Amino acid sequence: PADWPQQIMAAHLQDLGEGPGQVCLITEWCRRWQGEGGLESHREMPLGSILLPKPLRQWQWDIAPKGELYKKESLVLDVGWYNLNS
């Protein structure tokens, strides 16, 4: 089915949240392509419709500077650190 990836991610997050002990999840929640002057040209939400709790900490990761993947664009990830069973 078309929503199979969403089903897999949701089930995985549920299993993590219901398990024993503390669970830390570090994941990207947004991918942004930036062109000249840092202007955003495209945005992708890799988790789709899955909602996570507020991250304990978040940061931007310039994973592919301009020229590495695309000649005129860079790829920046918005990453969060989550405690899933607090």
Tab-separated table of N, CA and C in Angstrom:
chain	number	residue	atom	x	y	z
A	1	PRO	N	0.820	-1.209	0.000
A	1	PRO	CA	0.000	0.000	0.000
A	1	PRO	C	0.855	1.261	0.000
A	2	ALA	N	0.281	2.340	-0.475
A	2	ALA	CA	1.009	3.605	-0.591
A	2	ALA	C	1.469	4.139	0.763
A	3	ASP	N	0.708	3.879	1.816
A	3	ASP	CA	1.074	4.400	3.142
A	3	ASP	C	1.923	3.420	3.953
A	4	TRP	N	2.453	2.403	3.301
A	4	TRP	CA	3.256	1.404	4.003
A	4	TRP	C	4.442	2.009	4.762
A	5	PRO	N	5.231	2.925	4.157
A	5	PRO	CA	6.336	3.528	4.929
A	5	PRO	C	5.847	4.237	6.199
A	6	GLN	N	4.711	4.929	6.110
A	6	GLN	CA	4.162	5.607	7.292
A	6	GLN	C	3.767	4.595	8.360
A	7	GLN	N	3.174	3.478	7.940
A	7	GLN	CA	2.773	2.441	8.887
A	7	GLN	C	3.990	1.856	9.605
A	8	ILE	N	5.053	1.610	8.871
A	8	ILE	CA	6.282	1.056	9.452
A	8	ILE	C	6.876	2.034	10.467
A	9	MET	N	6.990	3.310	10.092
A	9	MET	CA	7.557	4.310	11.011
A	9	MET	C	6.690	4.468	12.253
A	10	ALA	N	5.383	4.521	12.095
A	10	ALA	CA	4.477	4.674	13.246
A	10	ALA	C	4.589	3.486	14.182
A	11	ALA	N	4.634	2.278	13.639
A	11	ALA	CA	4.759	1.079	14.480
A	11	ALA	C	6.096	1.070	15.209
A	12	HIS	N	7.151	1.485	14.528
A	12	HIS	CA	8.477	1.533	15.147
A	12	HIS	C	8.499	2.531	16.305
A	13	LEU	N	7.953	3.712	16.085
A	13	LEU	CA	7.914	4.719	17.153
A	13	LEU	C	7.071	4.246	18.330
A	14	GLN	N	5.966	3.577	18.056
A	14	GLN	CA	5.129	3.048	19.136
A	14	GLN	C	5.897	2.007	19.939
A	15	ASP	N	6.594	1.097	19.261
A	15	ASP	CA	7.393	0.085	19.959
A	15	ASP	C	8.480	0.729	20.806
A	16	LEU	N	9.146	1.735	20.263
A	16	LEU	CA	10.189	2.421	21.030
A	16	LEU	C	9.613	3.078	22.285
A	17	GLY	N	8.481	3.734	22.135
A	17	GLY	CA	7.867	4.453	23.247
A	17	GLY	C	7.299	3.561	24.325
A	18	GLU	N	6.966	2.333	23.985
A	18	GLU	CA	6.362	1.416	24.961
A	18	GLU	C	7.372	0.475	25.594
A	19	GLY	N	8.610	0.520	25.148
A	19	GLY	CA	9.625	-0.379	25.672
A	19	GLY	C	10.131	0.054	27.036
A	20	PRO	N	10.877	-0.825	27.703
A	20	PRO	CA	11.428	-0.496	29.024
A	20	PRO	C	12.601	0.473	28.905
A	21	GLY	N	12.865	1.191	29.946
A	21	GLY	CA	14.015	2.078	29.983
A	21	GLY	C	13.789	3.378	29.232
A	22	GLN	N	14.837	4.167	29.169
A	22	GLN	CA	14.797	5.447	28.470
A	22	GLN	C	15.071	5.217	26.991
A	23	VAL	N	14.331	5.896	26.153
A	23	VAL	CA	14.526	5.769	24.715
A	23	VAL	C	14.850	7.140	24.131
A	24	CYS	N	16.000	7.211	23.494
A	24	CYS	CA	16.449	8.431	22.831
A	24	CYS	C	16.340	8.219	21.330
A	25	LEU	N	15.732	9.162	20.647
A	25	LEU	CA	15.647	9.120	19.188
A	25	LEU	C	16.276	10.389	18.648
A	26	ILE	N	17.217	10.230	17.744
A	26	ILE	CA	17.812	11.361	17.038
A	26	ILE	C	17.474	11.150	15.571
A	27	THR	N	16.736	12.096	15.006
A	27	THR	CA	16.301	11.935	13.621
A	27	THR	C	16.124	13.279	12.936
A	28	GLU	N	16.218	13.237	11.624
A	28	GLU	CA	15.890	14.426	10.848
A	28	GLU	C	14.377	14.501	10.741
A	29	TRP	N	13.853	15.710	10.814
A	29	TRP	CA	12.408	15.875	10.662
A	29	TRP	C	12.071	16.771	9.473
A	30	CYS	N	13.102	17.390	8.886
A	30	CYS	CA	12.880	18.221	7.703
A	30	CYS	C	14.162	18.259	6.884
A	31	ARG	N	14.000	18.164	5.550
A	31	ARG	CA	15.115	18.321	4.607
A	31	ARG	C	14.843	19.582	3.799
A	32	ARG	N	15.846	20.460	3.746
A	32	ARG	CA	15.672	21.724	3.022
A	32	ARG	C	16.797	21.906	2.011
A	33	TRP	N	16.418	22.214	0.801
A	33	TRP	CA	17.381	22.531	-0.242
A	33	TRP	C	17.452	24.049	-0.329
A	34	GLN	N	18.677	24.569	-0.286
A	34	GLN	CA	18.876	26.014	-0.297
A	34	GLN	C	19.739	26.406	-1.492
A	35	GLY	N	19.299	27.464	-2.160
A	35	GLY	CA	20.035	27.993	-3.307
A	35	GLY	C	20.852	29.207	-2.919
A	36	GLU	N	21.042	30.068	-3.870
A	36	GLU	CA	21.835	31.280	-3.663
A	36	GLU	C	21.297	32.103	-2.497
A	37	GLY	N	22.188	32.594	-1.671
A	37	GLY	CA	21.821	33.436	-0.548
A	37	GLY	C	21.066	32.704	0.557
A	38	GLY	N	21.090	31.376	0.527
A	38	GLY	CA	20.407	30.604	1.561
A	38	GLY	C	18.901	30.522	1.387
A	39	LEU	N	18.386	30.952	0.226
A	39	LEU	CA	16.944	30.903	-0.015
A	39	LEU	C	16.498	29.465	-0.241
A	40	GLU	N	15.446	29.073	0.462
A	40	GLU	CA	14.930	27.712	0.363
A	40	GLU	C	14.228	27.501	-0.972
A	41	SER	N	14.620	26.450	-1.689
A	41	SER	CA	13.999	26.158	-2.973
A	41	SER	C	13.044	24.968	-2.889
A	42	HIS	N	13.255	24.098	-1.912
A	42	HIS	CA	12.429	22.896	-1.788
A	42	HIS	C	12.514	22.393	-0.348
A	43	ARG	N	11.419	21.810	0.117
A	43	ARG	CA	11.367	21.273	1.481
A	43	ARG	C	10.693	19.911	1.427
A	44	GLU	N	11.212	18.971	2.221
A	44	GLU	CA	10.638	17.626	2.282
A	44	GLU	C	10.525	17.208	3.740
A	45	MET	N	9.401	16.606	4.090
A	45	MET	CA	9.177	16.137	5.456
A	45	MET	C	9.326	14.608	5.454
A	46	PRO	N	10.500	14.087	5.846
A	46	PRO	CA	10.750	12.659	5.731
A	46	PRO	C	9.858	11.788	6.614
A	47	LEU	N	9.286	12.349	7.674
A	47	LEU	CA	8.402	11.566	8.546
A	47	LEU	C	6.951	11.641	8.106
A	48	GLY	N	6.689	12.379	7.036
A	48	GLY	CA	5.320	12.474	6.537
A	48	GLY	C	4.386	13.061	7.579
A	49	SER	N	3.325	12.354	7.884
A	49	SER	CA	2.316	12.854	8.821
A	49	SER	C	2.583	12.463	10.268
A	50	ILE	N	3.706	11.800	10.528
A	50	ILE	CA	4.021	11.378	11.898
A	50	ILE	C	4.434	12.594	12.726
A	51	LEU	N	3.808	12.737	13.866
A	51	LEU	CA	4.112	13.845	14.776
A	51	LEU	C	4.938	13.329	15.938
A	52	LEU	N	6.028	13.996	16.207
A	52	LEU	CA	6.870	13.661	17.348
A	52	LEU	C	6.634	14.673	18.456
A	53	PRO	N	6.975	14.296	19.697
A	53	PRO	CA	6.876	15.300	20.761
A	53	PRO	C	7.896	16.405	20.539
A	54	LYS	N	7.798	17.449	21.310
A	54	LYS	CA	8.772	18.537	21.204
A	54	LYS	C	10.165	17.980	21.490
A	55	PRO	N	11.133	18.306	20.640
A	55	PRO	CA	12.487	17.779	20.871
A	55	PRO	C	13.123	18.410	22.105
A	56	LEU	N	13.976	17.634	22.758
A	56	LEU	CA	14.751	18.171	23.874
A	56	LEU	C	15.790	19.156	23.360
A	57	ARG	N	16.239	18.900	22.150
A	57	ARG	CA	17.220	19.774	21.507
A	57	ARG	C	17.063	19.612	20.002
A	58	GLN	N	17.331	20.669	19.249
A	58	GLN	CA	17.289	20.574	17.793
A	58	GLN	C	18.387	21.436	17.181
A	59	TRP	N	18.796	21.053	15.973
A	59	TRP	CA	19.860	21.768	15.295
A	59	TRP	C	19.747	21.556	13.790
A	60	GLN	N	20.519	22.361	13.056
A	60	GLN	CA	20.584	22.247	11.597
A	60	GLN	C	21.912	21.590	11.232
A	61	TRP	N	21.853	20.680	10.288
A	61	TRP	CA	23.045	19.972	9.834
A	61	TRP	C	23.210	20.245	8.342
A	62	ASP	N	24.251	20.955	7.998
A	62	ASP	CA	24.550	21.252	6.596
A	62	ASP	C	25.224	20.012	6.019
A	63	ILE	N	24.409	19.041	5.645
A	63	ILE	CA	24.920	17.725	5.288
A	63	ILE	C	25.581	17.685	3.908
A	64	ALA	N	25.122	18.521	2.993
A	64	ALA	CA	25.710	18.548	1.651
A	64	ALA	C	25.828	19.993	1.188
A	65	PRO	N	26.977	20.601	1.440
A	65	PRO	CA	27.174	21.984	0.994
A	65	PRO	C	27.022	22.107	-0.521
A	66	LYS	N	26.755	23.323	-0.957
A	66	LYS	CA	26.569	23.609	-2.385
A	66	LYS	C	27.698	22.985	-3.199
A	67	GLY	N	27.305	22.270	-4.255
A	67	GLY	CA	28.282	21.638	-5.125
A	67	GLY	C	28.522	20.174	-4.824
A	68	GLU	N	28.192	19.729	-3.617
A	68	GLU	CA	28.438	18.329	-3.277
A	68	GLU	C	27.411	17.400	-3.933
A	69	LEU	N	26.129	17.740	-3.825
A	69	LEU	CA	25.075	16.964	-4.483
A	69	LEU	C	24.583	17.671	-5.742
A	70	TYR	N	24.390	18.969	-5.595
A	70	TYR	CA	23.863	19.780	-6.686
A	70	TYR	C	24.772	20.985	-6.879
A	71	LYS	N	24.904	21.386	-8.114
A	71	LYS	CA	25.829	22.465	-8.441
A	71	LYS	C	25.516	23.772	-7.719
A	72	LYS	N	24.223	24.126	-7.632
A	72	LYS	CA	23.859	25.439	-7.094
A	72	LYS	C	23.046	25.370	-5.809
A	73	GLU	N	22.910	24.187	-5.209
A	73	GLU	CA	22.105	24.074	-3.992
A	73	GLU	C	22.832	23.271	-2.926
A	74	SER	N	22.478	23.568	-1.672
A	74	SER	CA	22.961	22.784	-0.541
A	74	SER	C	21.764	22.058	0.080
A	75	LEU	N	22.051	20.996	0.818
A	75	LEU	CA	21.016	20.247	1.525
A	75	LEU	C	21.253	20.388	3.016
A	76	VAL	N	20.249	20.893	3.716
A	76	VAL	CA	20.320	21.109	5.159
A	76	VAL	C	19.249	20.248	5.819
A	77	LEU	N	19.635	19.532	6.875
A	77	LEU	CA	18.680	18.725	7.635
A	77	LEU	C	18.360	19.422	8.945
A	78	ASP	N	17.094	19.439	9.300
A	78	ASP	CA	16.676	19.865	10.636
A	78	ASP	C	16.567	18.586	11.454
A	79	VAL	N	17.354	18.517	12.520
A	79	VAL	CA	17.484	17.301	13.322
A	79	VAL	C	16.981	17.579	14.729
A	80	GLY	N	16.360	16.574	15.335
A	80	GLY	CA	15.893	16.700	16.707
A	80	GLY	C	16.321	15.521	17.552
A	81	TRP	N	16.453	15.788	18.834
A	81	TRP	CA	16.771	14.757	19.834
A	81	TRP	C	15.543	14.634	20.707
A	82	TYR	N	14.971	13.440	20.767
A	82	TYR	CA	13.685	13.206	21.431
A	82	TYR	C	13.830	12.136	22.518
A	83	ASN	N	13.074	12.336	23.605
A	83	ASN	CA	12.909	11.303	24.616
A	83	ASN	C	11.488	10.769	24.423
A	84	LEU	N	11.369	9.520	23.980
A	84	LEU	CA	10.062	9.003	23.582
A	84	LEU	C	9.242	8.434	24.715
A	85	ASN	N	9.825	8.220	25.869
A	85	ASN	CA	9.026	7.628	26.943
A	85	ASN	C	9.198	8.369	28.270
A	86	SER	N	9.218	9.667	28.188
A	86	SER	CA	9.336	10.468	29.410
A	86	SER	C	7.972	10.713	30.022
